[in-house]
Amino acid sequence: DGDIIACTCPDGMQGIRVCENEEYGACTCAGGEGEGEGEGEGEGEGEGEGEGEGEGEGEGEGEGHCAVLGGVDGIGTAVADFVVLVLQDPSINQYFLNESVLGGEGASNLGGCLIAQVAAAAGCEGIEYPQTLTNGYVCRDMAETHAGMNISQAEFDALVGHFVTVLTDAGVPEATLMAVGGALLSTQPEIVEDPDGDQSVYHRLGGYPGITGAVGAFVQQVAGDARINGFFANADVPRLTTCLARQLSSIDGPAIYGEEIPDTLEGIPEGATPCRDMVSSHEG
């Protein structure tokens, strides 16, 4: 007992083992003696899940046709522009250039009814057609309004075409243009009575443009005829031409002779002051 032998410590240094009871003990190292076992287990799990779902449903209607047109006020502007084009178009203006149509409150009544008709077609809230205007005038349906006028398909197309032109020039979207234009076109069966334009003397003469052309040629013939041109030496030629054309256009046509509208109204052709009857025109 007491013998000592060398041994190797865990850190690689030399230690000693002492013999006791005929057995060597554990290796003694500098710093002391100890045996230790340590196990350390560390597990870390981290899971992160993030789910985000966003659902949004939105239903909305874009601007209606009425709003696109600027409401009733905007429609009023379009109608005013339309009326000017109509009054400047000799192929259809004779239906309007009569005192009984545009005289007095006639112009405002016509405009008011047109505004109501377009506003109803555009779906403006609270507006229906026919309707009664604020001044008490009752707008009539298309069949009643145009009965007996013998309007041709070409004349109807010209009328609707002018309104389409106004809307197109104003940049109105195609959807609104088609909706309003379609509503106006749907009135064709109620308005057109002479589709081919051959059932009246007025139409067979070419309407007002044809009659005006014939009258112009006639006036030139008269001016060159020494036997009669003295009667017309001081004549107001535009007025004479207008009155003669209006007189012929009243034969089975839309003009009402003697109901010419003063040319102070915008769009009225030159010389369209009231024409005189034949007796007063030739007196003296």
PDB file of C-alpha atoms in Angstrom:
ATOM      1  CA  ASP A   1       0.000   0.000   0.000  1.00  0.00           C
ATOM      2  CA  GLY A   2       1.055   3.545  -0.542  1.00  0.00           C
ATOM      3  CA  ASP A   3       2.538   2.903  -3.936  1.00  0.00           C
ATOM      4  CA  ILE A   4       1.895   5.625  -6.424  1.00  0.00           C
ATOM      5  CA  ILE A   5       1.663   5.340 -10.152  1.00  0.00           C
ATOM      6  CA  ALA A   6       1.181   7.962 -12.779  1.00  0.00           C
ATOM      7  CA  CYS A   7      -2.065   8.487 -14.596  1.00  0.00           C
ATOM      8  CA  THR A   8      -3.409  10.866 -17.177  1.00  0.00           C
ATOM      9  CA  CYS A   9      -6.012  13.403 -16.186  1.00  0.00           C
ATOM     10  CA  PRO A  10      -8.926  14.362 -18.409  1.00  0.00           C
ATOM     11  CA  ASP A  11      -7.217  17.612 -19.324  1.00  0.00           C
ATOM     12  CA  GLY A  12      -4.155  15.710 -20.514  1.00  0.00           C
ATOM     13  CA  MET A  13      -2.032  16.568 -17.507  1.00  0.00           C
ATOM     14  CA  GLN A  14      -0.354  13.957 -15.327  1.00  0.00           C
ATOM     15  CA  GLY A  15      -2.004  12.771 -12.155  1.00  0.00           C
ATOM     16  CA  ILE A  16      -1.376  10.012  -9.640  1.00  0.00           C
ATOM     17  CA  ARG A  17      -3.100   6.919  -8.487  1.00  0.00           C
ATOM     18  CA  VAL A  18      -2.421   5.697  -4.903  1.00  0.00           C
ATOM     19  CA  CYS A  19      -2.535   2.050  -3.985  1.00  0.00           C
ATOM     20  CA  GLU A  20      -4.729   1.319  -1.020  1.00  0.00           C
ATOM     21  CA  ASN A  21      -5.763  -2.117   0.098  1.00  0.00           C
ATOM     22  CA  GLU A  22      -3.915  -3.503  -2.826  1.00  0.00           C
ATOM     23  CA  GLU A  23      -5.913  -1.490  -5.305  1.00  0.00           C
ATOM     24  CA  TYR A  24      -5.107   1.764  -7.026  1.00  0.00           C
ATOM     25  CA  GLY A  25      -7.557   4.448  -6.531  1.00  0.00           C
ATOM     26  CA  ALA A  26      -8.842   6.928  -8.999  1.00  0.00           C
ATOM     27  CA  CYS A  27      -6.516   9.302 -10.768  1.00  0.00           C
ATOM     28  CA  THR A  28      -5.982  12.351  -8.664  1.00  0.00           C
ATOM     29  CA  CYS A  29      -5.426  15.489 -10.680  1.00  0.00           C
ATOM     30  CA  ALA A  30      -4.398  18.960  -9.752  1.00  0.00           C
ATOM     31  CA  GLY A  31      -7.295  20.970  -8.519  1.00  0.00           C
ATOM     32  CA  GLY A  32      -9.035  18.114  -6.886  1.00  0.00           C
ATOM     33  CA  GLU A  33     -10.849  15.069  -7.600  1.00  0.00           C
ATOM     34  CA  GLY A  34     -14.090  14.680  -9.253  1.00  0.00           C
ATOM     35  CA  GLU A  35     -15.972  12.812 -11.734  1.00  0.00           C
ATOM     36  CA  GLY A  36     -18.815  14.324 -13.401  1.00  0.00           C
ATOM     37  CA  GLU A  37     -21.059  13.514 -16.166  1.00  0.00           C
ATOM     38  CA  GLY A  38     -23.148  16.130 -17.610  1.00  0.00           C
ATOM     39  CA  GLU A  39     -25.542  15.836 -20.374  1.00  0.00           C
ATOM     40  CA  GLY A  40     -27.367  18.706 -21.641  1.00  0.00           C
ATOM     41  CA  GLU A  41     -29.997  18.544 -24.227  1.00  0.00           C
ATOM     42  CA  GLY A  42     -31.648  21.521 -25.467  1.00  0.00           C
ATOM     43  CA  GLU A  43     -34.300  21.458 -28.028  1.00  0.00           C
ATOM     44  CA  GLY A  44     -35.914  24.486 -29.284  1.00  0.00           C
ATOM     45  CA  GLU A  45     -38.651  24.502 -31.814  1.00  0.00           C
ATOM     46  CA  GLY A  46     -40.093  27.588 -33.123  1.00  0.00           C
ATOM     47  CA  GLU A  47     -42.913  27.636 -35.574  1.00  0.00           C
ATOM     48  CA  GLY A  48     -44.478  30.737 -36.840  1.00  0.00           C
ATOM     49  CA  GLU A  49     -47.364  30.749 -39.216  1.00  0.00           C
ATOM     50  CA  GLY A  50     -48.953  33.845 -40.480  1.00  0.00           C
ATOM     51  CA  GLU A  51     -52.004  33.742 -42.631  1.00  0.00           C
ATOM     52  CA  GLY A  52     -53.762  36.772 -43.813  1.00  0.00           C
ATOM     53  CA  GLU A  53     -56.822  36.651 -45.919  1.00  0.00           C
ATOM     54  CA  GLY A  54     -58.508  39.714 -47.174  1.00  0.00           C
ATOM     55  CA  GLU A  55     -61.679  39.587 -49.093  1.00  0.00           C
ATOM     56  CA  GLY A  56     -63.417  42.634 -50.252  1.00  0.00           C
ATOM     57  CA  GLU A  57     -66.489  42.783 -52.321  1.00  0.00           C
ATOM     58  CA  GLY A  58     -67.656  46.013 -53.703  1.00  0.00           C
ATOM     59  CA  GLU A  59     -70.608  46.518 -55.865  1.00  0.00           C
ATOM     60  CA  GLY A  60     -71.157  49.833 -57.362  1.00  0.00           C
ATOM     61  CA  GLU A  61     -72.844  51.285 -60.358  1.00  0.00           C
ATOM     62  CA  GLY A  62     -71.102  53.896 -62.353  1.00  0.00           C
ATOM     63  CA  GLU A  63     -72.729  57.161 -63.230  1.00  0.00           C
ATOM     64  CA  GLY A  64     -76.120  56.722 -64.808  1.00  0.00           C
ATOM     65  CA  HIS A  65     -76.884  58.166 -68.224  1.00  0.00           C
ATOM     66  CA  CYS A  66     -78.630  61.156 -66.662  1.00  0.00           C
ATOM     67  CA  ALA A  67     -75.553  62.051 -64.599  1.00  0.00           C
ATOM     68  CA  VAL A  68     -73.265  61.542 -67.606  1.00  0.00           C
ATOM     69  CA  LEU A  69     -75.341  64.087 -69.527  1.00  0.00           C
ATOM     70  CA  GLY A  70     -75.052  66.578 -66.678  1.00  0.00           C
ATOM     71  CA  GLY A  71     -78.525  66.067 -65.290  1.00  0.00           C
ATOM     72  CA  VAL A  72     -81.501  68.066 -66.475  1.00  0.00           C
ATOM     73  CA  ASP A  73     -79.387  71.230 -66.820  1.00  0.00           C
ATOM     74  CA  GLY A  74     -76.872  69.480 -69.050  1.00  0.00           C
ATOM     75  CA  ILE A  75     -79.664  67.989 -71.118  1.00  0.00           C
ATOM     76  CA  GLY A  76     -81.138  71.482 -71.469  1.00  0.00           C
ATOM     77  CA  THR A  77     -77.861  72.712 -72.953  1.00  0.00           C
ATOM     78  CA  ALA A  78     -77.762  69.788 -75.380  1.00  0.00           C
ATOM     79  CA  VAL A  79     -81.366  70.415 -76.440  1.00  0.00           C
ATOM     80  CA  ALA A  80     -80.642  74.111 -77.068  1.00  0.00           C
ATOM     81  CA  ASP A  81     -77.705  73.176 -79.320  1.00  0.00           C
ATOM     82  CA  PHE A  82     -79.873  70.590 -81.049  1.00  0.00           C
ATOM     83  CA  VAL A  83     -82.645  73.092 -81.798  1.00  0.00           C
ATOM     84  CA  VAL A  84     -80.142  75.471 -83.404  1.00  0.00           C
ATOM     85  CA  LEU A  85     -78.930  72.694 -85.729  1.00  0.00           C
ATOM     86  CA  VAL A  86     -82.504  71.774 -86.619  1.00  0.00           C
ATOM     87  CA  LEU A  87     -83.507  75.362 -87.420  1.00  0.00           C
ATOM     88  CA  GLN A  88     -80.465  75.707 -89.668  1.00  0.00           C
ATOM     89  CA  ASP A  89     -81.235  72.523 -91.596  1.00  0.00           C
ATOM     90  CA  PRO A  90     -83.477  73.322 -94.597  1.00  0.00           C
ATOM     91  CA  SER A  91     -84.380  69.670 -95.012  1.00  0.00           C
ATOM     92  CA  ILE A  92     -86.441  69.714 -91.788  1.00  0.00           C
ATOM     93  CA  ASN A  93     -86.691  73.264 -90.426  1.00  0.00           C
ATOM     94  CA  GLN A  94     -90.015  74.065 -92.108  1.00  0.00           C
ATOM     95  CA  TYR A  95     -91.749  71.852 -89.580  1.00  0.00           C
ATOM     96  CA  PHE A  96     -90.652  74.305 -86.883  1.00  0.00           C
ATOM     97  CA  LEU A  97     -90.416  77.744 -88.513  1.00  0.00           C
ATOM     98  CA  ASN A  98     -94.041  78.639 -87.947  1.00  0.00           C
ATOM     99  CA  GLU A  99     -95.474  81.136 -85.480  1.00  0.00           C
ATOM    100  CA  SER A 100     -97.851  78.500 -84.147  1.00  0.00           C
ATOM    101  CA  VAL A 101     -94.850  76.311 -83.279  1.00  0.00           C
ATOM    102  CA  LEU A 102     -92.208  78.746 -82.023  1.00  0.00           C
ATOM    103  CA  GLY A 103     -94.164  81.940 -81.389  1.00  0.00           C
ATOM    104  CA  GLY A 104     -95.051  83.176 -77.909  1.00  0.00           C
ATOM    105  CA  GLU A 105     -94.254  80.403 -75.459  1.00  0.00           C
ATOM    106  CA  GLY A 106     -93.919  77.936 -78.307  1.00  0.00           C
ATOM    107  CA  ALA A 107     -90.131  77.902 -78.271  1.00  0.00           C
ATOM    108  CA  SER A 108     -89.952  77.303 -74.523  1.00  0.00           C
ATOM    109  CA  ASN A 109     -92.696  74.673 -74.721  1.00  0.00           C
ATOM    110  CA  LEU A 110     -90.881  72.835 -77.494  1.00  0.00           C
ATOM    111  CA  GLY A 111     -87.614  73.000 -75.571  1.00  0.00           C
ATOM    112  CA  GLY A 112     -89.257  71.932 -72.326  1.00  0.00           C
ATOM    113  CA  CYS A 113     -90.899  68.913 -73.907  1.00  0.00           C
ATOM    114  CA  LEU A 114     -87.690  67.880 -75.660  1.00  0.00           C
ATOM    115  CA  ILE A 115     -85.776  68.154 -72.380  1.00  0.00           C
ATOM    116  CA  ALA A 116     -88.384  66.023 -70.621  1.00  0.00           C
ATOM    117  CA  GLN A 117     -88.293  63.431 -73.389  1.00  0.00           C
ATOM    118  CA  VAL A 118     -84.502  63.102 -73.347  1.00  0.00           C
ATOM    119  CA  ALA A 119     -84.343  63.186 -69.536  1.00  0.00           C
ATOM    120  CA  ALA A 120     -86.871  60.360 -69.346  1.00  0.00           C
ATOM    121  CA  ALA A 121     -84.880  58.369 -71.914  1.00  0.00           C
ATOM    122  CA  ALA A 122     -81.703  58.959 -69.868  1.00  0.00           C
ATOM    123  CA  GLY A 123     -83.366  57.701 -66.712  1.00  0.00           C
ATOM    124  CA  CYS A 124     -83.371  60.972 -64.786  1.00  0.00           C
ATOM    125  CA  GLU A 125     -85.131  60.410 -61.484  1.00  0.00           C
ATOM    126  CA  GLY A 126     -88.728  61.529 -61.256  1.00  0.00           C
ATOM    127  CA  ILE A 127     -89.099  62.430 -64.934  1.00  0.00           C
ATOM    128  CA  GLU A 128     -91.512  60.716 -67.246  1.00  0.00           C
ATOM    129  CA  TYR A 129     -92.740  61.519 -70.718  1.00  0.00           C
ATOM    130  CA  PRO A 130     -95.268  62.816 -71.681  1.00  0.00           C
ATOM    131  CA  GLN A 131     -95.529  65.294 -68.837  1.00  0.00           C
ATOM    132  CA  THR A 132     -96.990  68.672 -67.972  1.00  0.00           C
ATOM    133  CA  LEU A 133     -94.523  71.570 -67.900  1.00  0.00           C
ATOM    134  CA  THR A 134     -94.379  74.055 -65.032  1.00  0.00           C
ATOM    135  CA  ASN A 135     -96.315  76.606 -67.106  1.00  0.00           C
ATOM    136  CA  GLY A 136     -99.159  74.149 -67.512  1.00  0.00           C
ATOM    137  CA  TYR A 137     -98.378  73.153 -71.101  1.00  0.00           C
ATOM    138  CA  VAL A 138     -99.059  69.470 -71.683  1.00  0.00           C
ATOM    139  CA  CYS A 139     -96.464  67.657 -73.787  1.00  0.00           C
ATOM    140  CA  ARG A 140     -98.055  65.217 -76.181  1.00  0.00           C
ATOM    141  CA  ASP A 141     -96.965  61.740 -77.202  1.00  0.00           C
ATOM    142  CA  MET A 142     -95.096  61.376 -80.473  1.00  0.00           C
ATOM    143  CA  ALA A 143     -97.971  59.899 -82.468  1.00  0.00           C
ATOM    144  CA  GLU A 144    -100.352  62.713 -81.567  1.00  0.00           C
ATOM    145  CA  THR A 145     -97.724  65.412 -82.070  1.00  0.00           C
ATOM    146  CA  HIS A 146     -96.768  64.312 -85.582  1.00  0.00           C
ATOM    147  CA  ALA A 147    -100.063  63.012 -86.916  1.00  0.00           C
ATOM    148  CA  GLY A 148    -100.752  64.220 -90.457  1.00  0.00           C
ATOM    149  CA  MET A 149     -97.310  65.744 -91.013  1.00  0.00           C
ATOM    150  CA  ASN A 150     -96.287  63.077 -93.563  1.00  0.00           C
ATOM    151  CA  ILE A 151     -92.745  63.009 -92.179  1.00  0.00           C
ATOM    152  CA  SER A 152     -90.363  60.886 -94.238  1.00  0.00           C
ATOM    153  CA  GLN A 153     -87.724  58.445 -93.025  1.00  0.00           C
ATOM    154  CA  ALA A 154     -84.969  60.733 -94.330  1.00  0.00           C
ATOM    155  CA  GLU A 155     -86.363  63.652 -92.325  1.00  0.00           C
ATOM    156  CA  PHE A 156     -86.598  61.530 -89.183  1.00  0.00           C
ATOM    157  CA  ASP A 157     -83.017  60.336 -89.635  1.00  0.00           C
ATOM    158  CA  ALA A 158     -81.824  63.925 -90.061  1.00  0.00           C
ATOM    159  CA  LEU A 159     -83.551  64.971 -86.842  1.00  0.00           C
ATOM    160  CA  VAL A 160     -82.103  62.152 -84.738  1.00  0.00           C
ATOM    161  CA  GLY A 161     -78.748  62.622 -86.449  1.00  0.00           C
ATOM    162  CA  HIS A 162     -78.525  66.208 -85.210  1.00  0.00           C
ATOM    163  CA  PHE A 163     -79.031  65.114 -81.613  1.00  0.00           C
ATOM    164  CA  VAL A 164     -76.424  62.385 -81.967  1.00  0.00           C
ATOM    165  CA  THR A 165     -74.044  65.018 -83.367  1.00  0.00           C
ATOM    166  CA  VAL A 166     -74.592  67.251 -80.333  1.00  0.00           C
ATOM    167  CA  LEU A 167     -73.906  64.399 -77.915  1.00  0.00           C
ATOM    168  CA  THR A 168     -70.885  63.193 -79.882  1.00  0.00           C
ATOM    169  CA  ASP A 169     -69.361  66.670 -80.008  1.00  0.00           C
ATOM    170  CA  ALA A 170     -69.878  66.930 -76.240  1.00  0.00           C
ATOM    171  CA  GLY A 171     -67.835  63.759 -75.721  1.00  0.00           C
ATOM    172  CA  VAL A 172     -70.713  61.679 -74.372  1.00  0.00           C
ATOM    173  CA  PRO A 173     -69.617  58.029 -73.857  1.00  0.00           C
ATOM    174  CA  GLU A 174     -70.847  55.480 -76.355  1.00  0.00           C
ATOM    175  CA  ALA A 175     -72.992  53.629 -73.799  1.00  0.00           C
ATOM    176  CA  THR A 176     -75.008  56.755 -73.033  1.00  0.00           C
ATOM    177  CA  LEU A 177     -75.079  57.745 -76.689  1.00  0.00           C
ATOM    178  CA  MET A 178     -76.520  54.373 -77.632  1.00  0.00           C
ATOM    179  CA  ALA A 179     -79.067  54.416 -74.802  1.00  0.00           C
ATOM    180  CA  VAL A 180     -80.430  57.880 -75.552  1.00  0.00           C
ATOM    181  CA  GLY A 181     -80.122  57.540 -79.319  1.00  0.00           C
ATOM    182  CA  GLY A 182     -81.847  54.170 -79.154  1.00  0.00           C
ATOM    183  CA  ALA A 183     -84.736  55.651 -77.194  1.00  0.00           C
ATOM    184  CA  LEU A 184     -85.181  58.378 -79.802  1.00  0.00           C
ATOM    185  CA  LEU A 185     -84.968  55.890 -82.669  1.00  0.00           C
ATOM    186  CA  SER A 186     -87.668  53.783 -81.024  1.00  0.00           C
ATOM    187  CA  THR A 187     -90.177  56.577 -81.727  1.00  0.00           C
ATOM    188  CA  GLN A 188     -89.814  56.102 -85.486  1.00  0.00           C
ATOM    189  CA  PRO A 189     -93.064  54.134 -85.947  1.00  0.00           C
ATOM    190  CA  GLU A 190     -95.000  56.926 -84.212  1.00  0.00           C
ATOM    191  CA  ILE A 191     -93.474  59.729 -86.280  1.00  0.00           C
ATOM    192  CA  VAL A 192     -92.767  58.520 -89.822  1.00  0.00           C
ATOM    193  CA  GLU A 193     -95.852  58.449 -92.064  1.00  0.00           C
ATOM    194  CA  ASP A 194     -94.246  58.792 -95.506  1.00  0.00           C
ATOM    195  CA  PRO A 195     -91.196  56.483 -95.360  1.00  0.00           C
ATOM    196  CA  ASP A 196     -90.119  56.914 -98.970  1.00  0.00           C
ATOM    197  CA  GLY A 197     -90.957  60.613 -99.173  1.00  0.00           C
ATOM    198  CA  ASP A 198     -93.245  60.288-102.181  1.00  0.00           C
ATOM    199  CA  GLN A 199     -96.747  60.695-100.791  1.00  0.00           C
ATOM    200  CA  SER A 200     -96.972  64.499-100.797  1.00  0.00           C
ATOM    201  CA  VAL A 201     -96.397  67.279-103.311  1.00  0.00           C
ATOM    202  CA  TYR A 202     -93.910  68.815-100.898  1.00  0.00           C
ATOM    203  CA  HIS A 203     -91.758  65.692-100.836  1.00  0.00           C
ATOM    204  CA  ARG A 204     -92.059  65.039-104.558  1.00  0.00           C
ATOM    205  CA  LEU A 205     -90.708  68.538-105.188  1.00  0.00           C
ATOM    206  CA  GLY A 206     -87.649  67.688-103.084  1.00  0.00           C
ATOM    207  CA  GLY A 207     -88.797  69.269 -99.843  1.00  0.00           C
ATOM    208  CA  TYR A 208     -87.745  72.773 -98.939  1.00  0.00           C
ATOM    209  CA  PRO A 209     -84.244  72.479-100.493  1.00  0.00           C
ATOM    210  CA  GLY A 210     -85.739  71.389-103.810  1.00  0.00           C
ATOM    211  CA  ILE A 211     -88.407  74.076-103.720  1.00  0.00           C
ATOM    212  CA  THR A 212     -85.887  76.788-102.793  1.00  0.00           C
ATOM    213  CA  GLY A 213     -83.692  75.745-105.711  1.00  0.00           C
ATOM    214  CA  ALA A 214     -86.608  75.939-108.111  1.00  0.00           C
ATOM    215  CA  VAL A 215     -87.659  79.340-106.743  1.00  0.00           C
ATOM    216  CA  GLY A 216     -84.110  80.656-107.112  1.00  0.00           C
ATOM    217  CA  ALA A 217     -84.077  79.647-110.765  1.00  0.00           C
ATOM    218  CA  PHE A 218     -87.503  81.214-111.219  1.00  0.00           C
ATOM    219  CA  VAL A 219     -86.393  84.542-109.700  1.00  0.00           C
ATOM    220  CA  GLN A 220     -83.429  84.641-112.067  1.00  0.00           C
ATOM    221  CA  GLN A 221     -85.748  84.057-115.002  1.00  0.00           C
ATOM    222  CA  VAL A 222     -88.037  86.870-113.849  1.00  0.00           C
ATOM    223  CA  ALA A 223     -85.116  89.251-113.328  1.00  0.00           C
ATOM    224  CA  GLY A 224     -84.032  88.662-116.916  1.00  0.00           C
ATOM    225  CA  ASP A 225     -87.463  89.126-118.443  1.00  0.00           C
ATOM    226  CA  ALA A 226     -87.907  92.771-119.469  1.00  0.00           C
ATOM    227  CA  ARG A 227     -91.638  92.313-119.752  1.00  0.00           C
ATOM    228  CA  ILE A 228     -92.095  91.853-116.000  1.00  0.00           C
ATOM    229  CA  ASN A 229     -88.835  92.551-114.163  1.00  0.00           C
ATOM    230  CA  GLY A 230     -89.833  96.138-113.533  1.00  0.00           C
ATOM    231  CA  PHE A 231     -92.322  94.923-110.955  1.00  0.00           C
ATOM    232  CA  PHE A 232     -89.437  93.450-108.978  1.00  0.00           C
ATOM    233  CA  ALA A 233     -86.825  96.178-109.410  1.00  0.00           C
ATOM    234  CA  ASN A 234     -87.008  97.202-105.756  1.00  0.00           C
ATOM    235  CA  ALA A 235     -87.757  93.784-104.375  1.00  0.00           C
ATOM    236  CA  ASP A 236     -85.920  92.358-101.360  1.00  0.00           C
ATOM    237  CA  VAL A 237     -84.635  89.280-103.176  1.00  0.00           C
ATOM    238  CA  PRO A 238     -83.921  87.118-100.073  1.00  0.00           C
ATOM    239  CA  ARG A 239     -87.348  87.936 -98.682  1.00  0.00           C
ATOM    240  CA  LEU A 240     -89.023  87.325-102.050  1.00  0.00           C
ATOM    241  CA  THR A 241     -87.263  83.970-102.379  1.00  0.00           C
ATOM    242  CA  THR A 242     -88.201  82.937 -98.845  1.00  0.00           C
ATOM    243  CA  CYS A 243     -91.836  83.926 -99.239  1.00  0.00           C
ATOM    244  CA  LEU A 244     -92.259  82.177-102.588  1.00  0.00           C
ATOM    245  CA  ALA A 245     -90.576  79.039-101.245  1.00  0.00           C
ATOM    246  CA  ARG A 246     -92.736  79.138 -98.127  1.00  0.00           C
ATOM    247  CA  GLN A 247     -95.856  79.584-100.224  1.00  0.00           C
ATOM    248  CA  LEU A 248     -95.084  76.512-102.309  1.00  0.00           C
ATOM    249  CA  SER A 249     -94.023  74.568 -99.196  1.00  0.00           C
ATOM    250  CA  SER A 250     -97.441  75.149 -97.687  1.00  0.00           C
ATOM    251  CA  ILE A 251     -98.986  73.062-100.474  1.00  0.00           C
ATOM    252  CA  ASP A 252     -99.232  69.657 -98.816  1.00  0.00           C
ATOM    253  CA  GLY A 253     -96.146  70.566 -96.787  1.00  0.00           C
ATOM    254  CA  PRO A 254     -95.173  71.746 -93.292  1.00  0.00           C
ATOM    255  CA  ALA A 255     -94.837  75.486 -93.910  1.00  0.00           C
ATOM    256  CA  ILE A 256     -97.705  77.737 -92.862  1.00  0.00           C
ATOM    257  CA  TYR A 257     -97.613  80.764 -95.132  1.00  0.00           C
ATOM    258  CA  GLY A 258     -97.832  84.001 -93.187  1.00  0.00           C
ATOM    259  CA  GLU A 259     -96.510  82.416 -89.981  1.00  0.00           C
ATOM    260  CA  GLU A 260     -92.862  83.095 -90.705  1.00  0.00           C
ATOM    261  CA  ILE A 261     -90.654  83.595 -87.646  1.00  0.00           C
ATOM    262  CA  PRO A 262     -88.695  86.868 -87.286  1.00  0.00           C
ATOM    263  CA  ASP A 263     -85.056  86.399 -88.267  1.00  0.00           C
ATOM    264  CA  THR A 264     -83.913  87.779 -84.909  1.00  0.00           C
ATOM    265  CA  LEU A 265     -84.120  84.237 -83.523  1.00  0.00           C
ATOM    266  CA  GLU A 266     -80.868  82.330 -83.662  1.00  0.00           C
ATOM    267  CA  GLY A 267     -80.735  79.888 -86.539  1.00  0.00           C
ATOM    268  CA  ILE A 268     -83.541  81.433 -88.595  1.00  0.00           C
ATOM    269  CA  PRO A 269     -82.639  81.919 -92.291  1.00  0.00           C
ATOM    270  CA  GLU A 270     -82.266  85.425 -93.683  1.00  0.00           C
ATOM    271  CA  GLY A 271     -85.473  86.938 -94.963  1.00  0.00           C
ATOM    272  CA  ALA A 272     -87.775  84.904 -92.761  1.00  0.00           C
ATOM    273  CA  THR A 273     -89.978  87.798 -91.677  1.00  0.00           C
ATOM    274  CA  PRO A 274     -93.761  87.377 -92.013  1.00  0.00           C
ATOM    275  CA  CYS A 275     -94.842  87.176 -95.638  1.00  0.00           C
ATOM    276  CA  ARG A 276     -97.898  89.107 -96.843  1.00  0.00           C
ATOM    277  CA  ASP A 277    -100.978  87.692 -98.489  1.00  0.00           C
ATOM    278  CA  MET A 278    -101.337  88.006-102.243  1.00  0.00           C
ATOM    279  CA  VAL A 279    -103.844  90.875-102.138  1.00  0.00           C
ATOM    280  CA  SER A 280    -101.740  93.196 -99.985  1.00  0.00           C
ATOM    281  CA  SER A 281     -98.556  92.159-101.796  1.00  0.00           C
ATOM    282  CA  HIS A 282     -99.873  93.302-105.177  1.00  0.00           C
ATOM    283  CA  GLU A 283    -101.983  96.327-104.304  1.00  0.00           C
ATOM    284  CA  GLY A 284    -101.219  99.434-106.370  1.00  0.00           C
TER     285      GLY A 284
END
